[in-house]
XYZ file of C-alpha atoms in Angstrom:
518
model
C -0.778 -20.339 1.172
C -3.469 -20.272 3.960
C -3.895 -16.899 5.253
C -2.205 -16.076 8.853
C -5.078 -13.754 9.671
C -8.368 -15.934 9.456
C -9.897 -13.776 12.067
C -9.431 -10.717 9.754
C -10.891 -12.471 6.802
C -14.074 -13.517 8.882
C -14.799 -10.084 10.225
C -14.999 -8.559 6.661
C -16.042 -11.514 4.900
C -19.770 -10.046 5.089
C -22.312 -10.773 2.406
C -25.822 -10.226 1.745
C -26.625 -13.761 2.630
C -25.271 -13.399 5.993
C -26.023 -9.810 7.572
C -24.820 -8.903 10.797
C -27.030 -6.494 13.032
C -26.210 -4.476 16.063
C -28.429 -3.452 18.928
C -29.877 -0.147 18.082
C -28.872 1.195 21.439
C -25.173 0.252 21.316
C -22.872 -0.261 24.114
C -21.488 2.589 26.123
C -18.006 0.860 26.530
C -18.091 0.278 22.866
C -18.601 3.951 22.308
C -15.785 4.987 24.369
C -13.491 2.672 22.734
C -14.496 4.272 19.194
C -13.998 7.649 20.321
C -10.667 6.816 21.787
C -9.747 4.666 18.709
C -10.663 7.611 16.260
C -9.027 10.242 18.269
C -5.710 8.325 18.797
C -5.668 7.478 14.933
C -6.039 11.512 14.316
C -9.310 10.810 12.355
C -11.283 14.267 12.568
C -14.872 14.289 13.465
C -17.090 17.099 12.465
C -20.576 15.938 13.905
C -20.743 18.994 15.865
C -21.086 21.219 12.577
C -23.654 18.587 10.975
C -25.748 18.876 14.047
C -25.635 22.491 13.718
C -26.634 22.417 10.034
C -29.346 19.756 10.792
C -32.159 21.622 9.108
C -30.132 21.959 5.748
C -29.425 17.956 6.032
C -33.272 17.649 6.718
C -34.399 20.286 3.879
C -37.083 18.646 1.574
C -35.618 20.061 -1.320
C -32.356 21.935 -2.806
C -34.043 25.383 -2.848
C -35.191 24.717 0.747
C -31.622 25.104 2.148
C -31.161 28.621 3.410
C -27.273 29.016 3.812
C -25.328 27.344 0.503
C -22.002 27.753 2.425
C -20.887 28.248 5.919
C -17.711 28.026 7.936
C -17.907 26.842 11.598
C -15.336 26.435 14.111
C -16.159 23.572 16.512
C -16.191 24.009 20.288
C -15.349 20.555 20.864
C -12.097 20.324 19.042
C -11.679 23.914 17.810
C -11.542 22.490 14.249
C -12.729 24.680 11.328
C -15.299 22.727 9.342
C -16.665 24.334 5.818
C -20.158 23.446 5.060
C -21.063 23.533 1.269
C -24.015 22.779 -0.840
C -23.788 21.512 -4.544
C -25.970 19.697 -7.309
C -25.750 17.696 -10.310
C -28.197 17.111 -13.136
C -30.085 14.240 -10.781
C -28.834 14.983 -7.141
C -27.701 17.296 -4.584
C -24.796 17.187 -2.082
C -24.057 18.644 1.352
C -20.482 18.436 2.072
C -18.775 18.894 5.205
C -14.992 19.384 4.774
C -12.355 19.685 7.496
C -9.776 22.426 7.591
C -5.885 21.320 7.417
C -4.343 23.899 10.074
C -4.209 27.463 8.196
C -4.465 25.859 4.561
C -7.233 27.288 2.618
C -9.835 24.778 1.466
C -9.090 24.807 -2.026
C -5.459 23.333 -1.538
C -6.697 20.018 -0.434
C -9.233 17.771 -1.755
C -12.847 17.436 -1.756
C -12.595 13.871 -0.393
C -9.930 14.631 1.868
C -9.553 12.465 5.114
C -12.763 12.893 7.425
C -15.107 14.724 4.809
C -18.697 13.784 4.695
C -20.650 14.023 1.733
C -24.407 13.359 2.017
C -26.300 12.643 -1.099
C -30.044 13.563 -1.870
C -32.246 13.097 -4.765
C -32.906 16.356 -6.495
C -36.372 15.439 -7.449
C -37.731 14.068 -4.385
C -35.491 15.315 -1.825
C -34.958 11.861 -0.543
C -31.784 10.638 0.919
C -29.222 8.546 -1.277
C -26.271 7.738 0.551
C -23.624 9.459 2.570
C -19.777 8.992 2.113
C -17.001 9.641 4.702
C -13.646 9.508 3.614
C -11.162 7.315 5.425
C -7.774 8.728 4.096
C -7.324 11.407 1.147
C -8.013 8.932 -1.604
C -11.215 9.300 -3.708
C -11.565 5.199 -3.225
C -10.959 5.139 0.611
C -14.299 5.490 2.105
C -17.221 4.379 4.433
C -20.716 4.369 2.631
C -24.107 4.287 4.128
C -27.438 3.785 2.478
C -30.878 4.166 4.126
C -33.184 1.237 4.218
C -36.525 0.715 5.212
C -37.841 0.066 8.868
C -35.593 2.375 10.264
C -32.566 0.766 9.300
C -29.039 1.600 7.480
C -26.638 -0.216 5.499
C -23.129 0.192 5.278
C -19.949 -0.726 3.314
C -16.206 -0.310 3.454
C -13.659 0.714 0.607
C -10.100 0.946 0.788
C -8.115 2.227 -2.110
C -10.865 0.894 -4.544
C -11.074 -2.502 -2.785
C -14.234 -3.474 -1.054
C -13.359 -5.044 2.463
C -16.991 -5.260 3.865
C -20.351 -4.960 2.613
C -24.066 -5.097 3.612
C -23.388 -4.486 7.168
C -27.075 -3.569 8.592
C -27.480 -0.746 11.321
C -30.848 -0.785 13.047
C -30.838 2.706 13.396
C -32.335 5.445 10.735
C -30.148 6.680 8.185
C -31.272 10.352 9.304
C -29.965 9.834 12.875
C -26.869 8.801 11.488
C -26.175 11.840 9.613
C -25.974 13.942 12.524
C -24.009 11.438 14.739
C -20.090 11.121 15.279
C -18.642 8.723 13.336
C -17.554 6.951 16.626
C -21.162 6.010 17.002
C -21.312 4.447 13.926
C -17.951 2.612 14.567
C -19.347 1.392 18.030
C -22.204 -0.024 16.275
C -20.523 -1.964 14.029
C -17.842 -2.976 15.974
C -18.481 -6.925 15.964
C -18.788 -6.655 11.983
C -15.854 -4.653 10.762
C -12.481 -4.414 12.365
C -12.224 -0.889 12.786
C -8.617 -1.156 14.105
C -7.513 -1.926 10.772
C -8.482 0.999 9.126
C -7.725 3.132 12.092
C -4.253 2.239 13.602
C -2.439 4.238 16.407
C 0.039 6.222 14.522
C 2.213 6.662 17.355
C 3.252 3.040 17.308
C 7.229 2.786 17.830
C 7.285 0.711 14.484
C 6.230 3.497 12.530
C 9.021 5.748 13.743
C 11.756 3.004 12.679
C 10.312 3.129 9.230
C 10.520 6.877 8.919
C 14.030 6.665 10.311
C 14.825 3.773 7.609
C 13.519 5.774 4.615
C 14.858 9.204 5.704
C 18.470 7.473 6.386
C 18.633 5.620 3.008
C 17.300 8.802 0.969
C 20.922 10.295 1.742
C 22.467 7.527 -0.555
C 20.473 8.299 -3.523
C 23.038 10.357 -5.158
C 25.977 7.639 -4.310
C 24.187 4.984 -6.266
C 23.920 4.194 -9.952
C 22.128 1.510 -11.604
C 24.438 -1.316 -13.402
C 23.436 -4.798 -14.466
C 24.459 -7.774 -12.193
C 25.903 -5.418 -9.580
C 25.860 -6.087 -5.965
C 27.871 -5.910 -2.673
C 29.278 -9.086 -1.629
C 29.964 -10.645 2.076
C 33.288 -8.746 1.896
C 31.817 -5.409 1.351
C 33.271 -5.226 -2.618
C 31.047 -3.883 -5.179
C 30.902 -7.008 -7.634
C 29.061 -8.691 -10.522
C 26.720 -11.393 -8.943
C 27.495 -13.948 -11.829
C 31.277 -14.210 -11.527
C 32.399 -12.108 -8.539
C 34.442 -9.842 -10.620
C 34.720 -6.201 -9.459
C 32.967 -3.321 -10.731
C 34.970 -0.906 -11.960
C 35.136 2.866 -12.637
C 33.827 3.785 -16.205
C 31.521 1.010 -16.004
C 28.337 1.691 -18.034
C 25.332 2.433 -16.008
C 21.633 2.054 -17.095
C 20.237 4.991 -18.853
C 23.451 6.197 -20.065
C 26.659 7.549 -18.371
C 29.452 5.579 -16.465
C 30.431 5.071 -12.929
C 32.382 7.927 -11.509
C 34.636 7.995 -8.577
C 32.614 7.825 -5.227
C 29.920 5.903 -6.757
C 28.546 2.277 -6.473
C 26.836 0.091 -8.847
C 23.908 -1.955 -8.079
C 21.157 -3.627 -9.875
C 17.859 -4.010 -8.423
C 18.618 -7.178 -6.472
C 21.957 -5.732 -5.652
C 19.875 -2.695 -4.029
C 17.609 -4.862 -1.965
C 20.440 -6.852 -0.826
C 22.596 -3.774 0.468
C 19.367 -2.448 2.222
C 19.238 -5.994 3.637
C 22.465 -5.885 4.727
C 21.834 -2.962 6.995
C 18.663 -4.533 8.516
C 20.663 -7.943 9.120
C 23.418 -6.188 10.673
C 21.058 -4.195 13.108
C 19.721 -7.506 14.221
C 22.987 -8.973 14.588
C 23.730 -6.215 17.630
C 26.242 -4.367 15.074
C 24.092 -1.783 13.281
C 25.987 -0.963 9.662
C 28.982 -3.442 10.223
C 27.905 -6.532 8.157
C 27.243 -7.775 4.659
C 25.590 -10.908 3.751
C 27.216 -13.430 1.332
C 25.689 -13.463 -2.283
C 25.890 -17.582 -2.751
C 23.338 -18.494 -0.194
C 20.588 -15.762 -1.634
C 20.558 -17.427 -4.942
C 19.107 -20.828 -3.627
C 15.803 -21.871 -4.979
C 13.083 -21.373 -2.618
C 10.057 -23.012 -4.286
C 9.584 -26.010 -6.908
C 6.278 -25.213 -7.647
C 5.583 -24.366 -11.161
C 9.274 -24.152 -12.192
C 10.453 -25.027 -15.575
C 13.850 -26.238 -17.233
C 15.290 -22.935 -17.067
C 14.741 -22.580 -13.273
C 17.914 -24.524 -12.012
C 20.534 -21.721 -13.114
C 22.267 -20.255 -10.122
C 23.159 -17.367 -11.762
C 21.700 -13.799 -11.463
C 22.068 -11.863 -14.566
C 24.495 -10.971 -17.269
C 26.777 -8.033 -17.898
C 25.300 -6.838 -21.116
C 21.346 -6.681 -22.066
C 21.632 -10.000 -23.999
C 23.669 -11.460 -21.273
C 21.104 -10.166 -18.632
C 18.043 -11.649 -20.748
C 19.589 -15.118 -21.401
C 20.438 -15.485 -17.390
C 16.756 -14.085 -16.725
C 15.437 -16.915 -18.804
C 17.508 -19.552 -17.168
C 16.255 -18.445 -13.729
C 12.730 -16.908 -14.007
C 12.400 -17.245 -10.350
C 15.366 -15.406 -9.557
C 13.858 -12.457 -7.843
C 11.419 -14.422 -5.637
C 14.169 -16.644 -4.234
C 16.455 -13.679 -3.658
C 13.549 -11.834 -1.681
C 12.779 -15.114 0.389
C 16.200 -15.821 1.409
C 16.822 -12.313 2.495
C 13.736 -12.377 4.388
C 14.436 -15.912 5.838
C 17.986 -14.880 6.855
C 16.794 -11.671 8.765
C 14.317 -13.144 10.531
C 16.528 -16.142 11.817
C 18.694 -13.632 12.799
C 16.165 -11.679 14.469
C 14.587 -14.723 16.509
C 18.500 -16.389 17.231
C 17.366 -19.637 15.784
C 16.460 -21.568 12.637
C 13.133 -21.355 11.228
C 10.980 -24.258 10.659
C 9.240 -24.458 7.126
C 6.020 -23.018 8.469
C 7.917 -20.208 9.787
C 9.439 -19.587 6.729
C 6.063 -19.893 4.663
C 4.284 -17.248 6.708
C 6.935 -14.527 5.618
C 4.972 -14.486 2.507
C 2.223 -12.093 3.095
C -0.907 -13.933 2.208
C -4.607 -13.583 1.729
C -6.118 -10.140 2.630
C -9.857 -8.818 2.780
C -10.902 -7.778 -0.640
C -7.900 -8.349 -2.434
C -7.165 -11.240 -5.001
C -4.099 -13.133 -3.997
C -2.165 -16.089 -5.715
C 0.367 -18.222 -3.969
C 4.104 -17.359 -5.305
C 2.906 -14.654 -7.357
C 1.116 -12.057 -4.795
C -1.172 -9.332 -5.597
C -2.189 -7.454 -8.630
C 0.103 -4.154 -8.794
C -3.331 -2.181 -8.740
C -4.105 -3.338 -5.256
C -0.650 -2.524 -3.687
C -2.291 0.734 -1.799
C -4.772 -1.521 -0.150
C -2.395 -4.183 0.672
C 0.025 -2.152 2.249
C -2.350 -0.349 4.441
C -3.695 -3.489 5.934
C -0.053 -4.844 6.245
C 1.374 -1.667 7.914
C -1.746 -1.344 10.427
C -1.464 -4.964 11.472
C 2.411 -4.827 11.896
C 3.970 -1.607 12.518
C 7.652 -1.430 11.664
C 7.648 -3.912 8.929
C 8.913 -3.278 5.354
C 8.209 -5.541 2.360
C 10.591 -7.055 -0.246
C 8.623 -6.979 -3.651
C 9.221 -9.445 -6.529
C 7.480 -8.019 -9.688
C 6.210 -10.713 -12.112
C 4.577 -11.006 -15.361
C 4.256 -12.812 -18.645
C 7.553 -12.361 -20.439
C 8.260 -13.048 -24.226
C 11.820 -13.403 -25.390
C 12.774 -11.748 -28.456
C 13.123 -14.228 -31.444
C 16.943 -15.428 -32.576
C 18.082 -17.334 -35.403
C 18.330 -20.331 -32.963
C 14.685 -19.771 -31.687
C 12.308 -18.016 -33.962
C 9.386 -18.663 -31.813
C 10.225 -18.444 -28.328
C 7.934 -19.821 -25.612
C 6.582 -17.374 -23.126
C 7.491 -17.548 -19.791
C 6.507 -16.180 -16.130
C 9.242 -13.909 -15.033
C 9.998 -12.322 -11.668
C 11.995 -9.596 -13.442
C 12.200 -6.691 -10.843
C 12.460 -6.289 -7.004
C 12.391 -3.267 -4.916
C 11.335 -2.465 -1.041
C 7.949 -1.035 0.108
C 8.085 0.941 3.277
C 4.402 1.737 4.556
C 3.627 3.720 7.707
C 1.394 6.041 9.371
C 2.480 9.863 9.906
C 2.439 11.053 13.611
C 2.662 14.864 12.503
C -0.379 16.935 14.267
C -0.875 18.895 10.978
C -1.998 15.580 9.295
C -2.025 12.767 12.037
C -2.557 9.430 10.789
C -1.793 10.234 7.062
C -1.079 6.797 5.191
C 2.125 7.034 3.643
C 4.372 4.550 1.376
C 8.061 4.836 0.495
C 9.250 2.753 -2.748
C 13.064 2.165 -2.451
C 14.311 1.424 -5.933
C 17.699 1.140 -6.850
C 19.098 4.350 -5.192
C 15.888 5.938 -5.530
C 13.873 6.388 -2.635
C 10.386 8.225 -3.287
C 6.695 8.320 -2.183
C 5.821 7.172 -5.945
C 3.258 4.470 -5.105
C 0.338 6.324 -3.608
C -1.501 8.932 -6.138
C -1.263 12.620 -5.416
C -4.798 13.731 -4.129
C -3.720 17.122 -5.780
C -2.582 15.941 -9.139
C -4.284 14.007 -11.771
C -0.859 12.043 -12.944
C -0.709 8.442 -12.228
C 1.631 7.489 -9.540
C 5.075 7.047 -10.975
C 6.130 3.458 -9.393
C 2.997 1.561 -10.931
C 3.142 3.465 -14.064
C 6.927 2.662 -14.593
C 6.429 -1.030 -13.838
C 3.495 -1.305 -16.240
C 5.471 0.248 -18.963
C 8.202 -2.339 -18.729
C 5.894 -5.228 -18.301
C 4.145 -4.213 -21.805
C 7.737 -4.276 -23.462
C 8.799 -7.276 -21.950
C 5.619 -9.411 -22.727
C 5.301 -8.016 -26.140
C 1.717 -8.907 -26.638
C 0.880 -6.715 -29.550
C -2.269 -5.116 -30.046
C -6.047 -5.971 -29.683
C -8.828 -5.639 -32.668
C -9.030 -2.080 -31.965
C -5.155 -1.204 -31.909
C -4.851 -1.017 -28.239
C -1.650 -2.311 -26.622
C -2.259 -5.444 -24.923
C -1.027 -4.936 -21.073
C 0.100 -8.123 -19.458
C -1.249 -8.979 -15.885
C 1.383 -7.571 -13.504
C 1.606 -9.287 -9.862
C 3.847 -8.164 -6.917
C 4.990 -10.975 -4.469
C 5.795 -9.652 -0.743
C 7.920 -10.979 1.967
C 7.838 -9.514 5.390
C 11.295 -8.038 7.007
C 10.994 -6.454 10.555
C 13.077 -3.479 11.046
C 15.473 -3.587 14.016
C 15.299 -0.749 16.909
C 18.547 0.729 15.487
C 19.058 0.722 11.704
C 22.177 1.851 10.209
C 23.055 1.443 6.285
C 25.958 -0.758 5.935
C 28.902 0.584 4.239
C 28.682 1.162 0.326
C 31.787 0.542 -1.299
C 32.828 2.675 -4.450
C 33.710 1.217 -7.609
C 37.368 0.716 -8.025
């Protein structure tokens, strides 16, 4: 679909063939604006310490630096900044790391938010580059390179995706190394949309998301995963396929059975139950209503559909029944999420939506991230995607439909089944920026997935373990695709995409009643 953010794409689509330059002196109003933006976003500056260590930064060689380590408390903001010198085989590094409250520096990552790492050639002493980290993430940074004729060059990376590159600043690299980051932002304000990277964490919408996540966490122990189970319009725990009641003792995914006080839901049923609460909030009766199931199964797109697409059933009760139903309706998860988002948006606006308004509920193209209509984004790019979406629209959450290639197991009737593209899992992704004064502006994402609310999408900067949510999705995708192994005996992993639709949270959210199995 056509992007709803052409201005944002234009600002970030900077190539070597078309280089923006900025007046070397800059504009005072731009500098004031940049300082305010960074201060409001909670981004820590350490230029005071870098100016104090200017001799070390300008030193012609590694041995010429007299102080390999120093701690400085800045007068400007009372922040403690650690200066450290390190070297590798070919380069040496000047590191300026911001203290986090009373935490010792060993407890937070080298690439923490606001850290500057200036790299110099060990043989010549020449500047190589500088990195300034935007979040507690090794792949989220602004990088500056020296150029000839008193110029510098800048690029921007967010969670592994490059948003902008080859932004030329007509200011010497050496001068920028002792400048506040606000000056760099001011000098490139017409080339990079810094507001996307440094949003205001005080936005009311982010507090709505925090409250939303905290409320739903309280229901984790009451929900068990049961195939094909949901809550109907009357507030009863039923099977989506036939409307029959889910009963005590029903088998739950992973072993065990439903016990008294628990509700059985599958992933679609869980997303729908959460949507019930959002819908109720926009009706003016928080926590009081449930949506009907029938309308949610209506097909929303005929693009690339196949003969199995016309089934209106969601999933069967046992594993084989669930698989057969999935094969009949491979777009079920996509349709389900789109219909929920449309109904909620119509309720929010108090009117029916046009086709164009329905279409833009699908999130579209974003700077630096591949996107395909109806399929969405590669799962590895969700961090960058959600950061940009959260910055642009505080208070929105996103219903996610995971999709990939799916090869049905052979059967006596079909010994060589046709591979299909399936939307085989749905969940909710809730991004926001923290207002906590200790780490103000920290990016956070909660994954709401069948009664499990957890921050399992972003990598933990203090752990080498992969994030749990993407790892689990990829593991399932490998099993469903059944692509075998390559010539080196490595398991073939299918391309996994995630389609997102936007849902705005109401001013007051309250979860709708959760019916216990009978």
